[in-house]
Short mmCIF file of C-alpha atoms and ligand atoms in Angstrom, two decimals:
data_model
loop_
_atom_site.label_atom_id
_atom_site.label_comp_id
_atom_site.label_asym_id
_atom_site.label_seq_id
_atom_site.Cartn_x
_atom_site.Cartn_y
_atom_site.Cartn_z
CA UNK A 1 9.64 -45.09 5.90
CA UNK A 2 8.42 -41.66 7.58
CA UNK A 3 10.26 -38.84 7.33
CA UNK A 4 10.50 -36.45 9.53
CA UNK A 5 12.64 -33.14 9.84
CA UNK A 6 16.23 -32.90 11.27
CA UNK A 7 16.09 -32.59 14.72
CA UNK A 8 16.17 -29.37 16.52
CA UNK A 9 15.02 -27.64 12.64
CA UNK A 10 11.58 -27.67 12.45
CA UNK A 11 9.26 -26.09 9.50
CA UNK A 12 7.58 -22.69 9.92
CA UNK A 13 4.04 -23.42 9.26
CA UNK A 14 1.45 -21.53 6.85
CA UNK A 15 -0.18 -20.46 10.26
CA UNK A 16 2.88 -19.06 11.92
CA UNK A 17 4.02 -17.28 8.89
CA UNK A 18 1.62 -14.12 9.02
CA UNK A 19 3.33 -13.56 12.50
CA UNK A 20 6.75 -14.14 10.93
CA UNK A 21 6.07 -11.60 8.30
CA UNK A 22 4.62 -9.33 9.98
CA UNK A 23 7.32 -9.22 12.87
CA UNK A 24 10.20 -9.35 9.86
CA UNK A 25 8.48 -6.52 8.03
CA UNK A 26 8.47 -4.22 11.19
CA UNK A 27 12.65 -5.14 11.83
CA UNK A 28 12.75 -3.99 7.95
CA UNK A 29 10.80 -0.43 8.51
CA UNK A 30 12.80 0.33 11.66
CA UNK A 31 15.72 -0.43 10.11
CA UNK A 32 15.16 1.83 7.02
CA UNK A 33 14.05 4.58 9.54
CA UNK A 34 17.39 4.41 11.08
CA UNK A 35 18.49 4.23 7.36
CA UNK A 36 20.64 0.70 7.71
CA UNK A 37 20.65 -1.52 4.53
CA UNK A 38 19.84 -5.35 4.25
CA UNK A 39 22.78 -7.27 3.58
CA UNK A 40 22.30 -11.10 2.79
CA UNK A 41 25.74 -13.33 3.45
CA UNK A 42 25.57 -16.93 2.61
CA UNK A 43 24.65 -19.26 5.57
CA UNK A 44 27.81 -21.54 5.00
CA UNK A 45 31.51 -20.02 5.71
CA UNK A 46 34.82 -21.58 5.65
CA UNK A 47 35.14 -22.54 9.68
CA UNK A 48 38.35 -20.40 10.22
CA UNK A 49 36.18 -17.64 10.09
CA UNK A 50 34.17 -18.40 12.73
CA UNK A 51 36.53 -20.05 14.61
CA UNK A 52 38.84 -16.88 14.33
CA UNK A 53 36.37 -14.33 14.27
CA UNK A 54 34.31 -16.03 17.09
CA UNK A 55 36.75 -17.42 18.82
CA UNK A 56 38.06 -20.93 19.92
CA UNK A 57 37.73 -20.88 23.54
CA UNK A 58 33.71 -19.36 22.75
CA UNK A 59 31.09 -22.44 23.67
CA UNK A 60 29.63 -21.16 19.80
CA UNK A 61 32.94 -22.40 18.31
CA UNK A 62 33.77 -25.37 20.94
CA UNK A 63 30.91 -27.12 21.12
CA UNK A 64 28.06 -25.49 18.93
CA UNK A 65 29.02 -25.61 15.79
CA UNK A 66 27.71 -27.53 12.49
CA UNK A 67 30.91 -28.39 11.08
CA UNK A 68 30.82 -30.68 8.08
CA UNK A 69 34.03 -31.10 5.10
CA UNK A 70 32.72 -30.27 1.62
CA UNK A 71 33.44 -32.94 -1.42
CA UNK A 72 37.03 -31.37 -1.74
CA UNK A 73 37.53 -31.73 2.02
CA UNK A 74 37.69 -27.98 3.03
CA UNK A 75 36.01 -27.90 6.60
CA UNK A 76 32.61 -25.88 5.96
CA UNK A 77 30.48 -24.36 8.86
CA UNK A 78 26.50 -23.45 8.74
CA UNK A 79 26.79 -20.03 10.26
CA UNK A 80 26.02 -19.68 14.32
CA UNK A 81 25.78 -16.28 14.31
CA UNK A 82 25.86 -13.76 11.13
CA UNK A 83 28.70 -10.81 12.59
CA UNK A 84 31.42 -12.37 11.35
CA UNK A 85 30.00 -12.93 8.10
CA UNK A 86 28.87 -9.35 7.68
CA UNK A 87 32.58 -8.18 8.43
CA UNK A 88 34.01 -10.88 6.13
CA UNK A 89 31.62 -9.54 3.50
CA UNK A 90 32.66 -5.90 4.36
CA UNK A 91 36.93 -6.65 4.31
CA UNK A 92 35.90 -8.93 1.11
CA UNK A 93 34.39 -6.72 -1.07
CA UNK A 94 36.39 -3.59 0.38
CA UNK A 95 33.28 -1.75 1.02
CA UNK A 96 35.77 0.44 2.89
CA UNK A 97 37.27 1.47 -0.48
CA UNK A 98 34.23 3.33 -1.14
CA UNK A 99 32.33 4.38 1.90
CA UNK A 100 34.53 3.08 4.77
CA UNK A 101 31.03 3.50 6.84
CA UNK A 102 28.48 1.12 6.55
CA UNK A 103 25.16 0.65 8.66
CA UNK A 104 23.85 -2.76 7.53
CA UNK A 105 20.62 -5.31 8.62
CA UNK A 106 19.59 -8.93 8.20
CA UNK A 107 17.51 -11.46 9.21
CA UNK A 108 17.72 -15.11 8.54
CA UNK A 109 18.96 -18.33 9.82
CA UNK A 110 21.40 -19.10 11.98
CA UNK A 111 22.79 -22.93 13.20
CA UNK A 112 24.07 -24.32 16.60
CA UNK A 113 24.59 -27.91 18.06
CA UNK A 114 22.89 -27.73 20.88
CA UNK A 115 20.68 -29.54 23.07
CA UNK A 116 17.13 -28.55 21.46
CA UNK A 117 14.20 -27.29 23.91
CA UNK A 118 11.69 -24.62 24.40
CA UNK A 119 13.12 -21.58 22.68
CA UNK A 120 15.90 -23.15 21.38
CA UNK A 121 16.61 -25.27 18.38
CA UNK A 122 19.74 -26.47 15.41
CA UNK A 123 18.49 -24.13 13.08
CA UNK A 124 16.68 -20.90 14.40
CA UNK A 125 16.70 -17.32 13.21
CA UNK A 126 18.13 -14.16 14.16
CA UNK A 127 17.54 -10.44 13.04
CA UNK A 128 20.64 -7.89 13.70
CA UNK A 129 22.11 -4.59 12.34
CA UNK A 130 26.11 -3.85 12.07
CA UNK A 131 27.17 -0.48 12.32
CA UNK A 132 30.78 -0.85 10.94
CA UNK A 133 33.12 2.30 10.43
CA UNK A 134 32.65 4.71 13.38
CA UNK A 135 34.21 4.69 17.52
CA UNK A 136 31.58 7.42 18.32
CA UNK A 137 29.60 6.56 21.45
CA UNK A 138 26.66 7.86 19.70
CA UNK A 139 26.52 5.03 17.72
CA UNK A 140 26.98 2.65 20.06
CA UNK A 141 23.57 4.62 21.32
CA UNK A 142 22.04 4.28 18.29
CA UNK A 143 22.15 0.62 17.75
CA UNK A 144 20.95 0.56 20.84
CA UNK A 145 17.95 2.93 20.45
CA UNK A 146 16.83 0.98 16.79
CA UNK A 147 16.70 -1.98 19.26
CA UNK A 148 14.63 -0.26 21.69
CA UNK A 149 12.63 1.65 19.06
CA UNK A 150 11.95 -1.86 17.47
CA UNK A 151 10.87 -3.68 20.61
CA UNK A 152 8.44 -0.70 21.53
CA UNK A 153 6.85 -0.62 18.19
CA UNK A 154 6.22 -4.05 18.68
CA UNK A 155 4.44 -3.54 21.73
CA UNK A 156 6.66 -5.07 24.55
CA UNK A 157 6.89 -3.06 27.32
CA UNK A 158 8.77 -2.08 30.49
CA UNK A 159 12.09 -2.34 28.66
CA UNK A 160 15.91 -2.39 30.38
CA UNK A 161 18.73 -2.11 29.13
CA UNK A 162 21.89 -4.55 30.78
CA UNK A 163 25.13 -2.30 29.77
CA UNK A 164 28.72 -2.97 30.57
CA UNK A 165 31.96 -2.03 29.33
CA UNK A 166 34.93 -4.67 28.87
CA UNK A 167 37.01 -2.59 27.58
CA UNK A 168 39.48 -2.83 24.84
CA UNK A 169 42.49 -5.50 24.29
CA UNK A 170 45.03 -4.42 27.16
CA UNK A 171 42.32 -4.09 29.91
CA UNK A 172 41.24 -7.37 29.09
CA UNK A 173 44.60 -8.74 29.60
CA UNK A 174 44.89 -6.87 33.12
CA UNK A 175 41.21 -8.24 33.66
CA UNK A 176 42.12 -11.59 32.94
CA UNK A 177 45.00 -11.55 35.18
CA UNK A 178 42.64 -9.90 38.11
CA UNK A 179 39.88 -13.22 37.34
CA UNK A 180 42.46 -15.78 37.64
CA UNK A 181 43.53 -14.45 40.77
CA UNK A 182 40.26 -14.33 42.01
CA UNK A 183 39.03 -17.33 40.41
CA UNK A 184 42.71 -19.47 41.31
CA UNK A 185 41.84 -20.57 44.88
CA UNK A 186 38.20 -21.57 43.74
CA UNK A 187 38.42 -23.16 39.95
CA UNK A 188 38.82 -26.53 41.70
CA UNK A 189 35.53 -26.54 42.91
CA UNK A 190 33.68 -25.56 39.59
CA UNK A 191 32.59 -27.25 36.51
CA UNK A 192 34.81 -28.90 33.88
CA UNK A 193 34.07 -26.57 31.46
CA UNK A 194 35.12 -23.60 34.06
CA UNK A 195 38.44 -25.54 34.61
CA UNK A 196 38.82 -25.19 30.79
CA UNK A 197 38.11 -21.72 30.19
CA UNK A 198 40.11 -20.68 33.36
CA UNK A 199 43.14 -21.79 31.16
CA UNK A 200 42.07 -20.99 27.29
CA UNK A 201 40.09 -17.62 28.33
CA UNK A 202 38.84 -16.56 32.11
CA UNK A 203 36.09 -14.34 30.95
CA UNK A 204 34.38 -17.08 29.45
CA UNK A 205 33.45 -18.70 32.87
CA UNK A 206 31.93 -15.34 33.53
CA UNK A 207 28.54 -16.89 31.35
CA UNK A 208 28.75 -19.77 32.68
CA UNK A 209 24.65 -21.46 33.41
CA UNK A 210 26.13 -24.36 35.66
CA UNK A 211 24.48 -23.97 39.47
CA UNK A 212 27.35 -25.07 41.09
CA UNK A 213 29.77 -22.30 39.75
CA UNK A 214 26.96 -19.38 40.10
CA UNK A 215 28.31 -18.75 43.49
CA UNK A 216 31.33 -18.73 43.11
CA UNK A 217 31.06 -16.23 40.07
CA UNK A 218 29.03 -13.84 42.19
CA UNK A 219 31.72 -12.13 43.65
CA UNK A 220 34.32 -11.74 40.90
CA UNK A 221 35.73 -8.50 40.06
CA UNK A 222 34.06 -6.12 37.37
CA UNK A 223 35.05 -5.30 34.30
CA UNK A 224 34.72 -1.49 34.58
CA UNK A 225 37.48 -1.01 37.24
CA UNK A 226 39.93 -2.52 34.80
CA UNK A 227 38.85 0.37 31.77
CA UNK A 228 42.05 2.42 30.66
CA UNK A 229 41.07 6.20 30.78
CA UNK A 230 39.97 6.31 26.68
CA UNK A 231 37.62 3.22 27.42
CA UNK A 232 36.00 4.96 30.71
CA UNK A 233 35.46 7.88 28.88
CA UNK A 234 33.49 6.21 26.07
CA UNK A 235 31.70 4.23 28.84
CA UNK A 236 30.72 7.85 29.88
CA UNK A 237 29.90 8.70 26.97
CA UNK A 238 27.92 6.51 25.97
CA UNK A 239 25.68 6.43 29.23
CA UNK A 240 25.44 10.31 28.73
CA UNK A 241 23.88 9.81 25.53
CA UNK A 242 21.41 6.95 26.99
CA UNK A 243 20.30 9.11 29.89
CA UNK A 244 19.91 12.12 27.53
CA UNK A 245 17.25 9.82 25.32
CA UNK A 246 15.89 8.69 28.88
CA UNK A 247 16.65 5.15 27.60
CA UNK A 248 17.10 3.45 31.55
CA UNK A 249 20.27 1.13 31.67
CA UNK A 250 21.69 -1.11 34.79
CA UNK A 251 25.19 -1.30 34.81
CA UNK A 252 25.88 -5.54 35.11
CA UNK A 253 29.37 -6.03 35.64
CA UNK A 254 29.91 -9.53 34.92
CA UNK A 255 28.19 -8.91 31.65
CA UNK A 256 30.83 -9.67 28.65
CA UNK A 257 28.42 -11.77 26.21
CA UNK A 258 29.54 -15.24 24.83
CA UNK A 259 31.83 -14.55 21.77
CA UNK A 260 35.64 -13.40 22.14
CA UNK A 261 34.93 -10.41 19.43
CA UNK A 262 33.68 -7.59 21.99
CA UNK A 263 35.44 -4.92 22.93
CA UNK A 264 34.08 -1.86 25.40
CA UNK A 265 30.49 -1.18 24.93
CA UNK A 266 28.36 -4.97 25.86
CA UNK A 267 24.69 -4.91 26.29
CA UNK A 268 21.51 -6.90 26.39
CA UNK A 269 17.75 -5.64 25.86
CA UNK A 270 15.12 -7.16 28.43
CA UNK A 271 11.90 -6.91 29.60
CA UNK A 272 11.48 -6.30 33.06
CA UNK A 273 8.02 -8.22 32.69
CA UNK A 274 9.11 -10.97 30.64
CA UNK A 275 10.04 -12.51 34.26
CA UNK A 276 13.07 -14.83 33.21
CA UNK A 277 16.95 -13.21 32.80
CA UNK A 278 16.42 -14.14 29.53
CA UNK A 279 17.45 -11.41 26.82
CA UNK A 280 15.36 -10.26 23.76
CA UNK A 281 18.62 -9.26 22.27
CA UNK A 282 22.17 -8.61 22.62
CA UNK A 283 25.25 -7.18 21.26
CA UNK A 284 28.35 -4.32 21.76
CA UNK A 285 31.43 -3.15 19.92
CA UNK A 286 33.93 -5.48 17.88
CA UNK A 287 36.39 -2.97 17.23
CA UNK A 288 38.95 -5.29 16.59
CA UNK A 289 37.37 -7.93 14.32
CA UNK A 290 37.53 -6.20 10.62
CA UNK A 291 41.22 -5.49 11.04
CA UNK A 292 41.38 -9.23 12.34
CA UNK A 293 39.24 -10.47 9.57
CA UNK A 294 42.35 -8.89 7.18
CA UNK A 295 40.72 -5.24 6.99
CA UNK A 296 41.53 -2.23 7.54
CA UNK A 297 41.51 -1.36 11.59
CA UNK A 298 37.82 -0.56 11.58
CA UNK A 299 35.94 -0.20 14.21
CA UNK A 300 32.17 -1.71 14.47
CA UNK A 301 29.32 -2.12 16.67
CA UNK A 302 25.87 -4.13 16.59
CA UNK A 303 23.30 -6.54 18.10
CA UNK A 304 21.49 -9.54 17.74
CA UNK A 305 18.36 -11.03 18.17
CA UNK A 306 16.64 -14.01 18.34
CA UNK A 307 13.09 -14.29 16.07
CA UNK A 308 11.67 -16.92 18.11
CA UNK A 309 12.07 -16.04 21.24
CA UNK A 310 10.84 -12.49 20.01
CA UNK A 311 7.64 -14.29 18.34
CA UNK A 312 7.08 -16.62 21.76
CA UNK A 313 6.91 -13.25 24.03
CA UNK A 314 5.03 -11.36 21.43
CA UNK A 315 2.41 -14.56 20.85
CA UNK A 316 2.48 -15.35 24.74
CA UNK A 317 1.34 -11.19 24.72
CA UNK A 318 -1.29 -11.33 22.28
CA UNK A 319 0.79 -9.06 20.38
CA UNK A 320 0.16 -10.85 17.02
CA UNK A 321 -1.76 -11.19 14.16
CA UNK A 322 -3.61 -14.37 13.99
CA UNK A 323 -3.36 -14.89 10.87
CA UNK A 324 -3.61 -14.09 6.76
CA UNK A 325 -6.18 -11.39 5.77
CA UNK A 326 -7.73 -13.56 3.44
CA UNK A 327 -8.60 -12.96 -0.11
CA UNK A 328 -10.83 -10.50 -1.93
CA UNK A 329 -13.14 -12.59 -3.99
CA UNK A 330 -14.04 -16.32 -3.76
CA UNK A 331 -15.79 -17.38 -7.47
CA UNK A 332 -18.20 -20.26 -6.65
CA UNK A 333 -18.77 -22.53 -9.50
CA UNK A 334 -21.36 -24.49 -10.95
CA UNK A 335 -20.53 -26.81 -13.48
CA UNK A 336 -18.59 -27.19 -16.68
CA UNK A 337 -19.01 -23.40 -18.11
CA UNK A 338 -18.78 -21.80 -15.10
CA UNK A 339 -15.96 -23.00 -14.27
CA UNK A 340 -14.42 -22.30 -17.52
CA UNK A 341 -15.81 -18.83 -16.85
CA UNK A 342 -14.40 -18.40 -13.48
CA UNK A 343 -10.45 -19.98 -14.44
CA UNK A 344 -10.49 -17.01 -16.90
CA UNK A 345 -12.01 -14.58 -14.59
CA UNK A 346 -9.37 -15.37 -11.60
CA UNK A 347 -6.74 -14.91 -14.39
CA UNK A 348 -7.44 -11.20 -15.60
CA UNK A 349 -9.13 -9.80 -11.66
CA UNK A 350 -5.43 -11.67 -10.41
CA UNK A 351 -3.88 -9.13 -12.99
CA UNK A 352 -5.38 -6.24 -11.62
CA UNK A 353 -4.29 -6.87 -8.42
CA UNK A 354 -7.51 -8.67 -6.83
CA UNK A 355 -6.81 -11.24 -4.25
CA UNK A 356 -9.21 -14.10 -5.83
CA UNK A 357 -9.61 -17.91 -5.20
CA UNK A 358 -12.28 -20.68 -6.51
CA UNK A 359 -12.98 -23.98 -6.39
CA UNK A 360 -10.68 -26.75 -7.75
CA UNK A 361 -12.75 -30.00 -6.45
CA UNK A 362 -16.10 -29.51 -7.95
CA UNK A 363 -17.43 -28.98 -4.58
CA UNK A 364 -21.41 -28.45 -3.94
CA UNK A 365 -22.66 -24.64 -3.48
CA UNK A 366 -23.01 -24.98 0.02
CA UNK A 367 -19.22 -26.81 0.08
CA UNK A 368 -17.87 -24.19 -1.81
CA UNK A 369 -19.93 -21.32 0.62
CA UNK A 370 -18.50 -22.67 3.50
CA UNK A 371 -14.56 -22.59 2.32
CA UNK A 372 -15.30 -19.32 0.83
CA UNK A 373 -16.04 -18.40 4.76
CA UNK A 374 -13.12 -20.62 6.30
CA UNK A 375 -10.62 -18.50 3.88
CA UNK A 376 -12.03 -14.95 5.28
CA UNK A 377 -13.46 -14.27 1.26
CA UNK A 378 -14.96 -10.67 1.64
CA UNK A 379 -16.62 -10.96 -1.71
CA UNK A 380 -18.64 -13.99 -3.08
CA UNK A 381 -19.57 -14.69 -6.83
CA UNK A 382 -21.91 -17.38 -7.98
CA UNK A 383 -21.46 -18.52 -11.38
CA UNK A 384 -24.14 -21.14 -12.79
CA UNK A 385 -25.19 -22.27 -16.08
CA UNK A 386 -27.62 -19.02 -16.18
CA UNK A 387 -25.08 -16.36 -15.50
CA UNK A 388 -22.60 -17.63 -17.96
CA UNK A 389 -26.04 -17.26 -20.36
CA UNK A 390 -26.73 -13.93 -19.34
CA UNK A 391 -23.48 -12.90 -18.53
CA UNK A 392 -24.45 -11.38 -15.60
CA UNK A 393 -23.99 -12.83 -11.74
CA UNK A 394 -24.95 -11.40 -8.00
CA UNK A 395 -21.87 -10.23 -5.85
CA UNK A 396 -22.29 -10.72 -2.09
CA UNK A 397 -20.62 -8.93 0.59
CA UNK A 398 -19.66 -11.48 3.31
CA UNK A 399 -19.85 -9.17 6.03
CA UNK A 400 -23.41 -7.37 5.35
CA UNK A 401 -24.61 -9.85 2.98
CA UNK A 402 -25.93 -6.64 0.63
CA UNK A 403 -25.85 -8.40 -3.09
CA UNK A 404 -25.24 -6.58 -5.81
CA UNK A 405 -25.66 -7.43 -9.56
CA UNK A 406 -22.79 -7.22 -11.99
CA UNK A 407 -21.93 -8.09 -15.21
CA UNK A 408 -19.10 -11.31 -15.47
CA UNK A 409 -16.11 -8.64 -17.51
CA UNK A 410 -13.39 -8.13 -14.91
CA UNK A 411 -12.88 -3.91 -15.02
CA UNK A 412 -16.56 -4.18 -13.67
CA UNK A 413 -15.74 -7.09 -11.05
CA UNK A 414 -12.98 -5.17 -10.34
CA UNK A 415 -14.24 -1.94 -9.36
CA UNK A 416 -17.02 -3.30 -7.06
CA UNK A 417 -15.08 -5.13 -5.01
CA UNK A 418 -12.16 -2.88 -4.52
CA UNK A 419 -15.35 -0.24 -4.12
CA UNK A 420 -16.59 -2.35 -1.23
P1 LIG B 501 23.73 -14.79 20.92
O1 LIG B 501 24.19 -14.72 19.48
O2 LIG B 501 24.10 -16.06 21.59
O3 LIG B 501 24.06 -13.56 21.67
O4 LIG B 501 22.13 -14.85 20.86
C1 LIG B 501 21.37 -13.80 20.35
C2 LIG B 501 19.92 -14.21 20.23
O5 LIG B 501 19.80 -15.40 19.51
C3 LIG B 501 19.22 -14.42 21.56
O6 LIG B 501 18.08 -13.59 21.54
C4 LIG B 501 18.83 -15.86 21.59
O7 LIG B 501 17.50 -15.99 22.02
C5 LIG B 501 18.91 -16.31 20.15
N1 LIG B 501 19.44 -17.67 20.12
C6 LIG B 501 20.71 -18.08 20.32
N2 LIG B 501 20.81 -19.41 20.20
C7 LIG B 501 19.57 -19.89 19.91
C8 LIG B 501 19.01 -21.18 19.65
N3 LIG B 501 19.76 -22.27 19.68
N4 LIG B 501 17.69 -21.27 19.39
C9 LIG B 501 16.92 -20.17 19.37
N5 LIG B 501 17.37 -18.93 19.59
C10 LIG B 501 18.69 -18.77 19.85
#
């Protein structure tokens, strides 16, 4: 029998993983410049949190999620998204007890039943921050500048920002009322799922993909003319703060993001070049969910991103590295002694920090020359039956092909090629 991988989860490669690294090690130094700190919450919950925190009517919770009951029979979820679990981790371990405000990162895996294709998959990953403990519009700025910072360091360009506001609880119940009106006369005509969410939650049909309901969505009323004067004014606020750091925004007002957490501030980051709608990254405020999650009323904001489709525009750029920067010292071996030699030479140059590899297959000298090339060696030793006599062996630099003799003790390995 052949095995193959679950679909819609497929492995990460040794040549993709430079690119991965390199792209998570960036989301790690910008996150640390905007001091936030890496929190890592288990990628299975107990489903009411999602389904709760998420919410029901949400097409995450409906018909996305991995939902499977453990031995005991407690219904378990692999995590679609990682906010709530952040927030359950916050209320849990009453972080608010100490330091009420918290400004926390990950990255990692995330899981969703759904139909896998190009850029989308069961099991992909997603990098985010969660700024949990302040209402200031400045830090609804913020998160949105360490997104914008991040993308730019990157090297993606001609970045814009989608912003809307949907307010907070009681405009969303005078919104609601203002879509069903609008939407009342025309739901027969849309998709089933439309029908559903015009019942369980009108604001959901405002994502909805289907063609056939696009038009009739294109009119619907706004969110922002439904803002209570406190929500408006944080609105203002916050674009204040985004035209002050000449960070360009377009107000979209059908923009109110798939999960039934947000509350006022909603954006996504795109690239005006990347040529599809398509989002690098979204998020807004959940100022209701700690308090919901059993915490303190706390209020929160934060985004989300997606690592592949950050790694497909980046790759599709020529924005990454190719690959591994190879190792420091390749030991070519001749025989018995040599090789003897060389396993105890790896072993102590290893231990000072040299990047060094040799041959395991007893490979001919031109064999081994040629993998010493393939795996980007900068340094070349040859050990043969006369250099273990002598103790003494020729060093060659790959790139200039200069030789140099040294003696076969490690401190003096060492120091030539870290020298060259
Ligand atoms: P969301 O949590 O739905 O707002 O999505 C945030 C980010 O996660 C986006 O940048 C998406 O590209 C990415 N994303 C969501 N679902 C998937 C998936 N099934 N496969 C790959 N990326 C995804």
């Amino acid at each position: 029998m052949a095995y193959e991988s679950v679909r819609g989860m497929r492995d990460i490669l040794p040549e993709e993983t430079p690119a991965w690294n390199a792209v998570e090690a960036r989301i790690r130094e910008i996150a640390r410049a905007f001091n936030y700190r890496e929190i890592r919450p288990p990628v299975v919950e107990h489903t009411e949190l999602f389904s709760r925190g998420i919410g029901e009517a949400t097409d995450v919770v409906n018909k996305e999620m991995y939902t499977f009951p453990d031995k005991k029979g407690r219904s378990l979820t692999l995590r679609p998204e990682a906010t709530a679990s952040v927030v359950r981790a916050y209320v849990e371990h009453g972080l608010f007890n100490t330091e009420p405000f918290q400004k926390l990162y990950y990255i990692g895996p995330m899981f969703r039943y759904e139909k896998p294709q190009k850029g989308r998959s069961r099991q992909f990953h997603q990098y985010g921050v969660e700024a949990i403990g302040a209402l200031d519009p400045a830090l609804d700025v913020e998160v949105i500048d360490l997104a914008w910072t991040l993308m730019e360091s990157l090297g993606i360009k001609g970045l814009s920002l989608r912003l809307n506001s949907i307010g907070c609880p009681e405009d969303r119940v005078r919104y609601r009322e203002a879509l069903r009106e609008y939407f009342a006369p025309r739901i027969g005509k849309m998709c089933p799922d439309c029908q559903r969410r015009y019942e369980e939650n009108p604001l959901r049909i405002l994502d909805c993909k289907n063609e056939i309901c696009q038009p009739h969505i294109q009119g619907a009323p706004g969110s922002v003319d439904y803002l209570c004067d406190e929500c408006r004014d944080h609105f203002e606020k916050v674009k204040g703060y985004l035209d002050q750091l000449s960070l360009s925004y377009r107000i979209d007002p059908k923009l109110v993001r798939g999960l039934d957490y947000y509350t006022r501030t909603v954006f996504e980051l795109v690239s005006v070049d990347l040529g599809a709608q398509d989002a690098l990254l979204g998020g807004g405020r959940y100022d209701g969910l700690v308090e919901q999650l059993g915490g303190p009323a706390t209020p929160g904001v934060g985004f989300a991103g997606g690592m592949e489709r950050l790694i497909l525009v980046l790759r599709a750029r020529g924005l990454l590295p190719e690959s591994d920067s190879g190792v420091d010292l390749f030991l070519v071996t001749l025989g018995d002694e040599a090789m003897s030699a060389a396993v105890e030479l790896a072993h102590a140059l290893r231990r000072r920090g040299i990047k060094v590899d040799l041959d395991y297959r007893g490979r001919a000298l031109r064999k081994q020359m040629k993998y010493a090339d393939q795996i980007k060696a900068q340094h070349v030793l040859v050990i043969g039956e006369n250099e273990v006599k002598t103790g003494t062996a020729r060093l060659k630099e790959m790139t200039t092909g200069e030789e140099t003799g040294v003696a076969l003790k490690p401190e003096e390995i060492a120091a030539k090629v870290k020298g060259g």
